[in-house]
Amino acid sequence: MNVQTGTGTATEADLGDLGTCHTLSASALSVQVVTGSASLELYPGADCTGAVPWRSGSLAQTDLPWAALS
């Protein structure tokens, strides 16, 4: 979902399944974390691969610098 326009498809992350890598069916372009006790680590490639992961804070809402697939 695009944070700026509110358009796109939302994918809900299972924050109860911490430490497990999940490959998304479609790339994420933005992130919104609304819990004060968990954060996300996103990768550009499937199976948590890619040069550098992007990490959120426990409360975050932003467009990503690149498309994330896992």
XYZ file of C-alpha atoms in Angstrom:
70
model
C 0.000 0.000 0.000
C 1.255 3.465 -0.832
C 1.471 5.426 2.420
C 1.155 8.744 0.587
C -2.037 7.930 -1.339
C -3.556 4.997 0.573
C -3.747 2.953 -2.635
C -2.579 -0.578 -3.340
C -2.855 -3.978 -1.675
C -2.273 -4.535 2.041
C -0.435 -7.607 3.337
C -0.667 -8.352 7.041
C 2.495 -9.675 8.707
C 2.170 -12.276 11.453
C 3.979 -10.477 14.282
C 3.473 -13.534 16.491
C 5.831 -15.510 14.209
C 8.997 -13.556 14.975
C 12.283 -14.585 13.376
C 10.715 -16.482 10.460
C 11.329 -15.402 6.870
C 8.258 -15.128 4.630
C 8.331 -14.478 0.884
C 5.515 -12.179 -0.220
C 3.375 -12.960 -3.257
C 3.772 -9.329 -4.391
C 6.500 -6.842 -3.499
C 5.829 -4.398 -0.659
C 6.371 -0.743 -1.523
C 5.561 0.719 1.894
C 5.181 -0.357 5.507
C 2.945 0.507 8.425
C 3.712 -1.032 11.835
C 1.142 -0.285 14.535
C 2.476 -2.281 17.455
C 4.835 -0.980 20.085
C 6.478 -4.354 20.622
C 7.591 -5.633 17.189
C 9.387 -4.414 14.081
C 10.009 -5.689 10.547
C 13.149 -6.555 8.603
C 12.487 -6.487 4.859
C 14.664 -7.766 2.001
C 14.595 -7.030 -1.736
C 14.869 -10.719 -2.679
C 12.857 -13.838 -1.925
C 13.818 -15.979 1.097
C 15.338 -12.963 2.903
C 18.071 -12.418 0.325
C 19.526 -9.197 -0.986
C 22.377 -6.862 -0.282
C 20.976 -4.838 2.606
C 17.778 -5.336 4.619
C 15.522 -2.439 5.603
C 14.497 -2.396 9.271
C 11.492 -0.627 10.743
C 10.958 0.684 14.222
C 8.161 -0.670 16.401
C 5.900 2.161 15.215
C 6.496 3.062 11.557
C 4.675 4.340 8.479
C 6.716 5.034 5.351
C 7.236 4.256 1.688
C 10.212 1.891 1.252
C 13.402 2.937 -0.564
C 13.011 -0.158 -2.788
C 10.468 -2.947 -3.366
C 10.699 -5.649 -0.694
C 9.879 -9.275 -1.494
C 10.564 -10.896 1.879
